[in-house]
Amino acid sequence: HALFLLTQFVYFGEFQIKKMLVSIYRDFFQYRHFVEIRKNNSDTLDEIFIKSKYKEILLKTRFVSIGNTSESSSHIMYSFRKENNILKDLFISTTEISSCSANVEHFVFIDDICGSGSQAYEYTEKALLDINTLFPAAIKYYYMLIGTQQGKTYLKSKTNFDYIDSII
């Protein structure tokens, strides 16, 4: 039985977690906007122009931790910010959504693990309601390091996140 349990065990060290956080930002968020910028500007390859436009998008983005500050999401957000070299001012908690400036267009929720999806739903329900009321045109993202298909399907059916994805 012990050997079977061992074959079901997966360990992620600090190095792997940091690389996954880079991947969430780069592959799910940043590249999506690079493609959109290029598409909306005659498939430009002008790197300075693309980076300039992306910086405008980034300044209109808030990265939101899930749960209270003593839970894993806050720790993940710190590492996420450091690994991706993102300004501290772009990070908020769910309670700070109502105090965001009117020009915010993107809310990115980052989480470590999504199992059934019920806890993520519980933690984001009020935040999404606030965003929908105060920022009706805002795009809402929910990205996680690890997510089950069941959890992602549950969130897609119960919430109005525009994008839900996980590294694993």
JSON list of C-alpha atoms in Angstrom, two decimals:
[
{"chain": "A", "resi": 1, "resn": "HIS", "atom": "CA", "xyz": [0.00, 0.00, 0.00]},
{"chain": "A", "resi": 2, "resn": "ALA", "atom": "CA", "xyz": [2.86, 2.36, 0.83]},
{"chain": "A", "resi": 3, "resn": "LEU", "atom": "CA", "xyz": [4.41, 1.91, -2.63]},
{"chain": "A", "resi": 4, "resn": "PHE", "atom": "CA", "xyz": [1.08, 2.62, -4.30]},
{"chain": "A", "resi": 5, "resn": "LEU", "atom": "CA", "xyz": [0.60, 5.77, -2.23]},
{"chain": "A", "resi": 6, "resn": "LEU", "atom": "CA", "xyz": [4.12, 6.85, -3.08]},
{"chain": "A", "resi": 7, "resn": "THR", "atom": "CA", "xyz": [3.38, 6.53, -6.81]},
{"chain": "A", "resi": 8, "resn": "GLN", "atom": "CA", "xyz": [0.46, 8.94, -6.33]},
{"chain": "A", "resi": 9, "resn": "PHE", "atom": "CA", "xyz": [2.54, 11.57, -4.55]},
{"chain": "A", "resi": 10, "resn": "VAL", "atom": "CA", "xyz": [3.85, 14.65, -6.36]},
{"chain": "A", "resi": 11, "resn": "TYR", "atom": "CA", "xyz": [6.18, 17.10, -4.65]},
{"chain": "A", "resi": 12, "resn": "PHE", "atom": "CA", "xyz": [6.68, 20.68, -5.79]},
{"chain": "A", "resi": 13, "resn": "GLY", "atom": "CA", "xyz": [9.68, 22.47, -4.32]},
{"chain": "A", "resi": 14, "resn": "GLU", "atom": "CA", "xyz": [10.23, 26.20, -4.10]},
{"chain": "A", "resi": 15, "resn": "PHE", "atom": "CA", "xyz": [12.04, 26.26, -7.45]},
{"chain": "A", "resi": 16, "resn": "GLN", "atom": "CA", "xyz": [9.12, 24.57, -9.27]},
{"chain": "A", "resi": 17, "resn": "ILE", "atom": "CA", "xyz": [6.56, 26.83, -7.58]},
{"chain": "A", "resi": 18, "resn": "LYS", "atom": "CA", "xyz": [8.49, 29.94, -8.65]},
{"chain": "A", "resi": 19, "resn": "LYS", "atom": "CA", "xyz": [8.68, 28.69, -12.25]},
{"chain": "A", "resi": 20, "resn": "MET", "atom": "CA", "xyz": [4.94, 27.97, -12.21]},
{"chain": "A", "resi": 21, "resn": "LEU", "atom": "CA", "xyz": [4.27, 31.54, -11.02]},
{"chain": "A", "resi": 22, "resn": "VAL", "atom": "CA", "xyz": [6.38, 32.89, -13.88]},
{"chain": "A", "resi": 23, "resn": "SER", "atom": "CA", "xyz": [4.44, 30.67, -16.27]},
{"chain": "A", "resi": 24, "resn": "ILE", "atom": "CA", "xyz": [1.06, 31.94, -15.02]},
{"chain": "A", "resi": 25, "resn": "TYR", "atom": "CA", "xyz": [2.08, 35.52, -15.66]},
{"chain": "A", "resi": 26, "resn": "ARG", "atom": "CA", "xyz": [3.99, 35.03, -18.89]},
{"chain": "A", "resi": 27, "resn": "ASP", "atom": "CA", "xyz": [1.91, 32.34, -20.61]},
{"chain": "A", "resi": 28, "resn": "PHE", "atom": "CA", "xyz": [-1.61, 33.15, -19.43]},
{"chain": "A", "resi": 29, "resn": "PHE", "atom": "CA", "xyz": [-1.59, 36.91, -18.97]},
{"chain": "A", "resi": 30, "resn": "GLN", "atom": "CA", "xyz": [1.32, 38.65, -20.68]},
{"chain": "A", "resi": 31, "resn": "TYR", "atom": "CA", "xyz": [1.39, 36.65, -23.95]},
{"chain": "A", "resi": 32, "resn": "ARG", "atom": "CA", "xyz": [-2.38, 36.98, -24.31]},
{"chain": "A", "resi": 33, "resn": "HIS", "atom": "CA", "xyz": [-1.99, 40.75, -24.33]},
{"chain": "A", "resi": 34, "resn": "PHE", "atom": "CA", "xyz": [1.07, 40.74, -26.57]},
{"chain": "A", "resi": 35, "resn": "VAL", "atom": "CA", "xyz": [-0.91, 38.78, -29.16]},
{"chain": "A", "resi": 36, "resn": "GLU", "atom": "CA", "xyz": [-3.86, 41.16, -28.83]},
{"chain": "A", "resi": 37, "resn": "ILE", "atom": "CA", "xyz": [-1.63, 44.24, -29.17]},
{"chain": "A", "resi": 38, "resn": "ARG", "atom": "CA", "xyz": [0.00, 42.83, -32.29]},
{"chain": "A", "resi": 39, "resn": "LYS", "atom": "CA", "xyz": [-3.35, 41.79, -33.78]},
{"chain": "A", "resi": 40, "resn": "ASN", "atom": "CA", "xyz": [-4.86, 45.23, -33.18]},
{"chain": "A", "resi": 41, "resn": "ASN", "atom": "CA", "xyz": [-1.85, 46.97, -34.74]},
{"chain": "A", "resi": 42, "resn": "SER", "atom": "CA", "xyz": [-1.33, 45.28, -38.11]},
{"chain": "A", "resi": 43, "resn": "ASP", "atom": "CA", "xyz": [0.73, 42.43, -36.61]},
{"chain": "A", "resi": 44, "resn": "THR", "atom": "CA", "xyz": [3.46, 44.85, -35.63]},
{"chain": "A", "resi": 45, "resn": "LEU", "atom": "CA", "xyz": [6.81, 43.47, -34.54]},
{"chain": "A", "resi": 46, "resn": "ASP", "atom": "CA", "xyz": [7.90, 46.78, -33.03]},
{"chain": "A", "resi": 47, "resn": "GLU", "atom": "CA", "xyz": [9.07, 45.60, -29.61]},
{"chain": "A", "resi": 48, "resn": "ILE", "atom": "CA", "xyz": [9.15, 49.10, -28.10]},
{"chain": "A", "resi": 49, "resn": "PHE", "atom": "CA", "xyz": [5.57, 49.78, -29.22]},
{"chain": "A", "resi": 50, "resn": "ILE", "atom": "CA", "xyz": [4.32, 46.41, -27.92]},
{"chain": "A", "resi": 51, "resn": "LYS", "atom": "CA", "xyz": [6.01, 46.88, -24.54]},
{"chain": "A", "resi": 52, "resn": "SER", "atom": "CA", "xyz": [4.67, 50.41, -24.29]},
{"chain": "A", "resi": 53, "resn": "LYS", "atom": "CA", "xyz": [1.11, 49.27, -24.97]},
{"chain": "A", "resi": 54, "resn": "TYR", "atom": "CA", "xyz": [1.50, 46.36, -22.56]},
{"chain": "A", "resi": 55, "resn": "LYS", "atom": "CA", "xyz": [2.68, 48.71, -19.82]},
{"chain": "A", "resi": 56, "resn": "GLU", "atom": "CA", "xyz": [-0.55, 50.70, -20.29]},
{"chain": "A", "resi": 57, "resn": "ILE", "atom": "CA", "xyz": [-2.55, 47.49, -19.85]},
{"chain": "A", "resi": 58, "resn": "LEU", "atom": "CA", "xyz": [-0.53, 46.47, -16.80]},
{"chain": "A", "resi": 59, "resn": "LEU", "atom": "CA", "xyz": [-1.16, 49.81, -15.10]},
{"chain": "A", "resi": 60, "resn": "LYS", "atom": "CA", "xyz": [-4.90, 49.15, -15.53]},
{"chain": "A", "resi": 61, "resn": "THR", "atom": "CA", "xyz": [-4.57, 45.71, -13.93]},
{"chain": "A", "resi": 62, "resn": "ARG", "atom": "CA", "xyz": [-4.99, 44.61, -10.32]},
{"chain": "A", "resi": 63, "resn": "PHE", "atom": "CA", "xyz": [-3.75, 41.29, -9.04]},
{"chain": "A", "resi": 64, "resn": "VAL", "atom": "CA", "xyz": [-6.07, 40.08, -6.30]},
{"chain": "A", "resi": 65, "resn": "SER", "atom": "CA", "xyz": [-5.25, 37.66, -3.50]},
{"chain": "A", "resi": 66, "resn": "ILE", "atom": "CA", "xyz": [-7.90, 35.16, -2.50]},
{"chain": "A", "resi": 67, "resn": "GLY", "atom": "CA", "xyz": [-8.91, 34.70, 1.12]},
{"chain": "A", "resi": 68, "resn": "ASN", "atom": "CA", "xyz": [-7.48, 36.58, 4.06]},
{"chain": "A", "resi": 69, "resn": "THR", "atom": "CA", "xyz": [-3.87, 37.65, 4.49]},
{"chain": "A", "resi": 70, "resn": "SER", "atom": "CA", "xyz": [-2.98, 34.67, 6.68]},
{"chain": "A", "resi": 71, "resn": "GLU", "atom": "CA", "xyz": [-3.79, 32.14, 3.96]},
{"chain": "A", "resi": 72, "resn": "SER", "atom": "CA", "xyz": [-1.63, 30.72, 1.19]},
{"chain": "A", "resi": 73, "resn": "SER", "atom": "CA", "xyz": [-2.81, 33.10, -1.53]},
{"chain": "A", "resi": 74, "resn": "SER", "atom": "CA", "xyz": [-1.06, 36.06, 0.09]},
{"chain": "A", "resi": 75, "resn": "HIS", "atom": "CA", "xyz": [2.21, 34.16, 0.24]},
{"chain": "A", "resi": 76, "resn": "ILE", "atom": "CA", "xyz": [1.77, 33.09, -3.37]},
{"chain": "A", "resi": 77, "resn": "MET", "atom": "CA", "xyz": [1.08, 36.70, -4.39]},
{"chain": "A", "resi": 78, "resn": "TYR", "atom": "CA", "xyz": [4.33, 37.89, -2.81]},
{"chain": "A", "resi": 79, "resn": "SER", "atom": "CA", "xyz": [6.33, 35.30, -4.72]},
{"chain": "A", "resi": 80, "resn": "PHE", "atom": "CA", "xyz": [4.31, 36.01, -7.88]},
{"chain": "A", "resi": 81, "resn": "ARG", "atom": "CA", "xyz": [5.14, 39.72, -7.64]},
{"chain": "A", "resi": 82, "resn": "LYS", "atom": "CA", "xyz": [8.83, 39.14, -6.95]},
{"chain": "A", "resi": 83, "resn": "GLU", "atom": "CA", "xyz": [9.35, 36.49, -9.62]},
{"chain": "A", "resi": 84, "resn": "ASN", "atom": "CA", "xyz": [7.64, 38.58, -12.30]},
{"chain": "A", "resi": 85, "resn": "ASN", "atom": "CA", "xyz": [9.01, 41.95, -11.18]},
{"chain": "A", "resi": 86, "resn": "ILE", "atom": "CA", "xyz": [5.59, 43.60, -10.95]},
{"chain": "A", "resi": 87, "resn": "LEU", "atom": "CA", "xyz": [4.91, 46.86, -9.12]},
{"chain": "A", "resi": 88, "resn": "LYS", "atom": "CA", "xyz": [3.62, 46.40, -5.57]},
{"chain": "A", "resi": 89, "resn": "ASP", "atom": "CA", "xyz": [0.88, 48.99, -6.19]},
{"chain": "A", "resi": 90, "resn": "LEU", "atom": "CA", "xyz": [-0.86, 46.63, -8.61]},
{"chain": "A", "resi": 91, "resn": "PHE", "atom": "CA", "xyz": [-1.67, 44.10, -5.86]},
{"chain": "A", "resi": 92, "resn": "ILE", "atom": "CA", "xyz": [-4.80, 44.30, -3.76]},
{"chain": "A", "resi": 93, "resn": "SER", "atom": "CA", "xyz": [-6.97, 42.16, -1.51]},
{"chain": "A", "resi": 94, "resn": "THR", "atom": "CA", "xyz": [-10.62, 41.49, -2.28]},
{"chain": "A", "resi": 95, "resn": "THR", "atom": "CA", "xyz": [-11.63, 44.14, 0.27]},
{"chain": "A", "resi": 96, "resn": "GLU", "atom": "CA", "xyz": [-9.79, 46.83, -1.71]},
{"chain": "A", "resi": 97, "resn": "ILE", "atom": "CA", "xyz": [-11.68, 46.34, -4.98]},
{"chain": "A", "resi": 98, "resn": "SER", "atom": "CA", "xyz": [-14.18, 49.09, -4.21]},
{"chain": "A", "resi": 99, "resn": "SER", "atom": "CA", "xyz": [-11.35, 51.59, -3.68]},
{"chain": "A", "resi": 100, "resn": "CYS", "atom": "CA", "xyz": [-9.69, 50.94, -7.05]},
{"chain": "A", "resi": 101, "resn": "SER", "atom": "CA", "xyz": [-9.52, 53.78, -9.51]},
{"chain": "A", "resi": 102, "resn": "ALA", "atom": "CA", "xyz": [-12.11, 53.83, -12.27]},
{"chain": "A", "resi": 103, "resn": "ASN", "atom": "CA", "xyz": [-9.57, 53.04, -14.99]},
{"chain": "A", "resi": 104, "resn": "VAL", "atom": "CA", "xyz": [-8.93, 49.44, -13.84]},
{"chain": "A", "resi": 105, "resn": "GLU", "atom": "CA", "xyz": [-9.81, 47.06, -16.67]},
{"chain": "A", "resi": 106, "resn": "HIS", "atom": "CA", "xyz": [-8.33, 43.73, -15.53]},
{"chain": "A", "resi": 107, "resn": "PHE", "atom": "CA", "xyz": [-8.66, 41.81, -12.26]},
{"chain": "A", "resi": 108, "resn": "VAL", "atom": "CA", "xyz": [-6.38, 38.79, -11.97]},
{"chain": "A", "resi": 109, "resn": "PHE", "atom": "CA", "xyz": [-7.04, 36.35, -9.13]},
{"chain": "A", "resi": 110, "resn": "ILE", "atom": "CA", "xyz": [-4.13, 34.03, -8.33]},
{"chain": "A", "resi": 111, "resn": "ASP", "atom": "CA", "xyz": [-4.51, 30.87, -6.25]},
{"chain": "A", "resi": 112, "resn": "ASP", "atom": "CA", "xyz": [-2.39, 27.87, -5.39]},
{"chain": "A", "resi": 113, "resn": "ILE", "atom": "CA", "xyz": [-4.78, 24.92, -5.56]},
{"chain": "A", "resi": 114, "resn": "CYS", "atom": "CA", "xyz": [-8.36, 24.52, -6.73]},
{"chain": "A", "resi": 115, "resn": "GLY", "atom": "CA", "xyz": [-9.91, 21.17, -5.83]},
{"chain": "A", "resi": 116, "resn": "SER", "atom": "CA", "xyz": [-13.70, 21.17, -5.96]},
{"chain": "A", "resi": 117, "resn": "GLY", "atom": "CA", "xyz": [-13.87, 24.91, -6.69]},
{"chain": "A", "resi": 118, "resn": "SER", "atom": "CA", "xyz": [-16.27, 25.60, -3.82]},
{"chain": "A", "resi": 119, "resn": "GLN", "atom": "CA", "xyz": [-13.73, 27.45, -1.67]},
{"chain": "A", "resi": 120, "resn": "ALA", "atom": "CA", "xyz": [-12.60, 29.59, -4.61]},
{"chain": "A", "resi": 121, "resn": "TYR", "atom": "CA", "xyz": [-16.24, 30.37, -5.35]},
{"chain": "A", "resi": 122, "resn": "GLU", "atom": "CA", "xyz": [-16.89, 31.27, -1.72]},
{"chain": "A", "resi": 123, "resn": "TYR", "atom": "CA", "xyz": [-13.85, 33.56, -1.57]},
{"chain": "A", "resi": 124, "resn": "THR", "atom": "CA", "xyz": [-14.51, 35.32, -4.88]},
{"chain": "A", "resi": 125, "resn": "GLU", "atom": "CA", "xyz": [-18.31, 35.60, -4.89]},
{"chain": "A", "resi": 126, "resn": "LYS", "atom": "CA", "xyz": [-18.48, 39.03, -3.23]},
{"chain": "A", "resi": 127, "resn": "ALA", "atom": "CA", "xyz": [-15.39, 40.30, -5.06]},
{"chain": "A", "resi": 128, "resn": "LEU", "atom": "CA", "xyz": [-16.91, 39.40, -8.43]},
{"chain": "A", "resi": 129, "resn": "LEU", "atom": "CA", "xyz": [-20.16, 41.08, -7.45]},
{"chain": "A", "resi": 130, "resn": "ASP", "atom": "CA", "xyz": [-18.22, 44.25, -6.56]},
{"chain": "A", "resi": 131, "resn": "ILE", "atom": "CA", "xyz": [-16.28, 44.12, -9.84]},
{"chain": "A", "resi": 132, "resn": "ASN", "atom": "CA", "xyz": [-19.44, 43.56, -11.89]},
{"chain": "A", "resi": 133, "resn": "THR", "atom": "CA", "xyz": [-21.11, 46.51, -10.19]},
{"chain": "A", "resi": 134, "resn": "LEU", "atom": "CA", "xyz": [-18.22, 48.98, -10.14]},
{"chain": "A", "resi": 135, "resn": "PHE", "atom": "CA", "xyz": [-16.29, 47.84, -13.24]},
{"chain": "A", "resi": 136, "resn": "PRO", "atom": "CA", "xyz": [-18.84, 46.18, -15.56]},
{"chain": "A", "resi": 137, "resn": "ALA", "atom": "CA", "xyz": [-16.47, 46.11, -18.54]},
{"chain": "A", "resi": 138, "resn": "ALA", "atom": "CA", "xyz": [-13.52, 44.70, -16.58]},
{"chain": "A", "resi": 139, "resn": "ILE", "atom": "CA", "xyz": [-12.02, 41.38, -17.59]},
{"chain": "A", "resi": 140, "resn": "LYS", "atom": "CA", "xyz": [-11.74, 38.87, -14.76]},
{"chain": "A", "resi": 141, "resn": "TYR", "atom": "CA", "xyz": [-9.11, 36.10, -14.64]},
{"chain": "A", "resi": 142, "resn": "TYR", "atom": "CA", "xyz": [-8.73, 33.20, -12.22]},
{"chain": "A", "resi": 143, "resn": "TYR", "atom": "CA", "xyz": [-5.37, 31.47, -12.48]},
{"chain": "A", "resi": 144, "resn": "MET", "atom": "CA", "xyz": [-4.07, 28.72, -10.25]},
{"chain": "A", "resi": 145, "resn": "LEU", "atom": "CA", "xyz": [-0.96, 26.64, -9.96]},
{"chain": "A", "resi": 146, "resn": "ILE", "atom": "CA", "xyz": [-2.90, 23.38, -9.70]},
{"chain": "A", "resi": 147, "resn": "GLY", "atom": "CA", "xyz": [-6.54, 22.84, -10.54]},
{"chain": "A", "resi": 148, "resn": "THR", "atom": "CA", "xyz": [-8.77, 19.84, -11.03]},
{"chain": "A", "resi": 149, "resn": "GLN", "atom": "CA", "xyz": [-11.04, 19.66, -14.06]},
{"chain": "A", "resi": 150, "resn": "GLN", "atom": "CA", "xyz": [-13.97, 19.37, -11.64]},
{"chain": "A", "resi": 151, "resn": "GLY", "atom": "CA", "xyz": [-12.98, 22.59, -9.86]},
{"chain": "A", "resi": 152, "resn": "LYS", "atom": "CA", "xyz": [-12.47, 24.53, -13.07]},
{"chain": "A", "resi": 153, "resn": "THR", "atom": "CA", "xyz": [-15.80, 23.31, -14.48]},
{"chain": "A", "resi": 154, "resn": "TYR", "atom": "CA", "xyz": [-17.54, 24.27, -11.23]},
{"chain": "A", "resi": 155, "resn": "LEU", "atom": "CA", "xyz": [-16.07, 27.79, -11.34]},
{"chain": "A", "resi": 156, "resn": "LYS", "atom": "CA", "xyz": [-16.99, 28.21, -15.00]},
{"chain": "A", "resi": 157, "resn": "SER", "atom": "CA", "xyz": [-20.59, 27.30, -14.20]},
{"chain": "A", "resi": 158, "resn": "LYS", "atom": "CA", "xyz": [-20.93, 29.34, -10.99]},
{"chain": "A", "resi": 159, "resn": "THR", "atom": "CA", "xyz": [-18.91, 32.50, -11.73]},
{"chain": "A", "resi": 160, "resn": "ASN", "atom": "CA", "xyz": [-18.44, 34.95, -14.55]},
{"chain": "A", "resi": 161, "resn": "PHE", "atom": "CA", "xyz": [-14.64, 34.82, -14.75]},
{"chain": "A", "resi": 162, "resn": "ASP", "atom": "CA", "xyz": [-13.64, 35.50, -18.33]},
{"chain": "A", "resi": 163, "resn": "TYR", "atom": "CA", "xyz": [-10.59, 33.26, -18.12]},
{"chain": "A", "resi": 164, "resn": "ILE", "atom": "CA", "xyz": [-9.95, 30.29, -15.84]},
{"chain": "A", "resi": 165, "resn": "ASP", "atom": "CA", "xyz": [-6.79, 28.24, -16.19]},
{"chain": "A", "resi": 166, "resn": "SER", "atom": "CA", "xyz": [-4.15, 26.31, -14.27]},
{"chain": "A", "resi": 167, "resn": "ILE", "atom": "CA", "xyz": [-0.58, 25.28, -14.86]},
{"chain": "A", "resi": 168, "resn": "ILE", "atom": "CA", "xyz": [-1.33, 21.70, -13.81]}
]
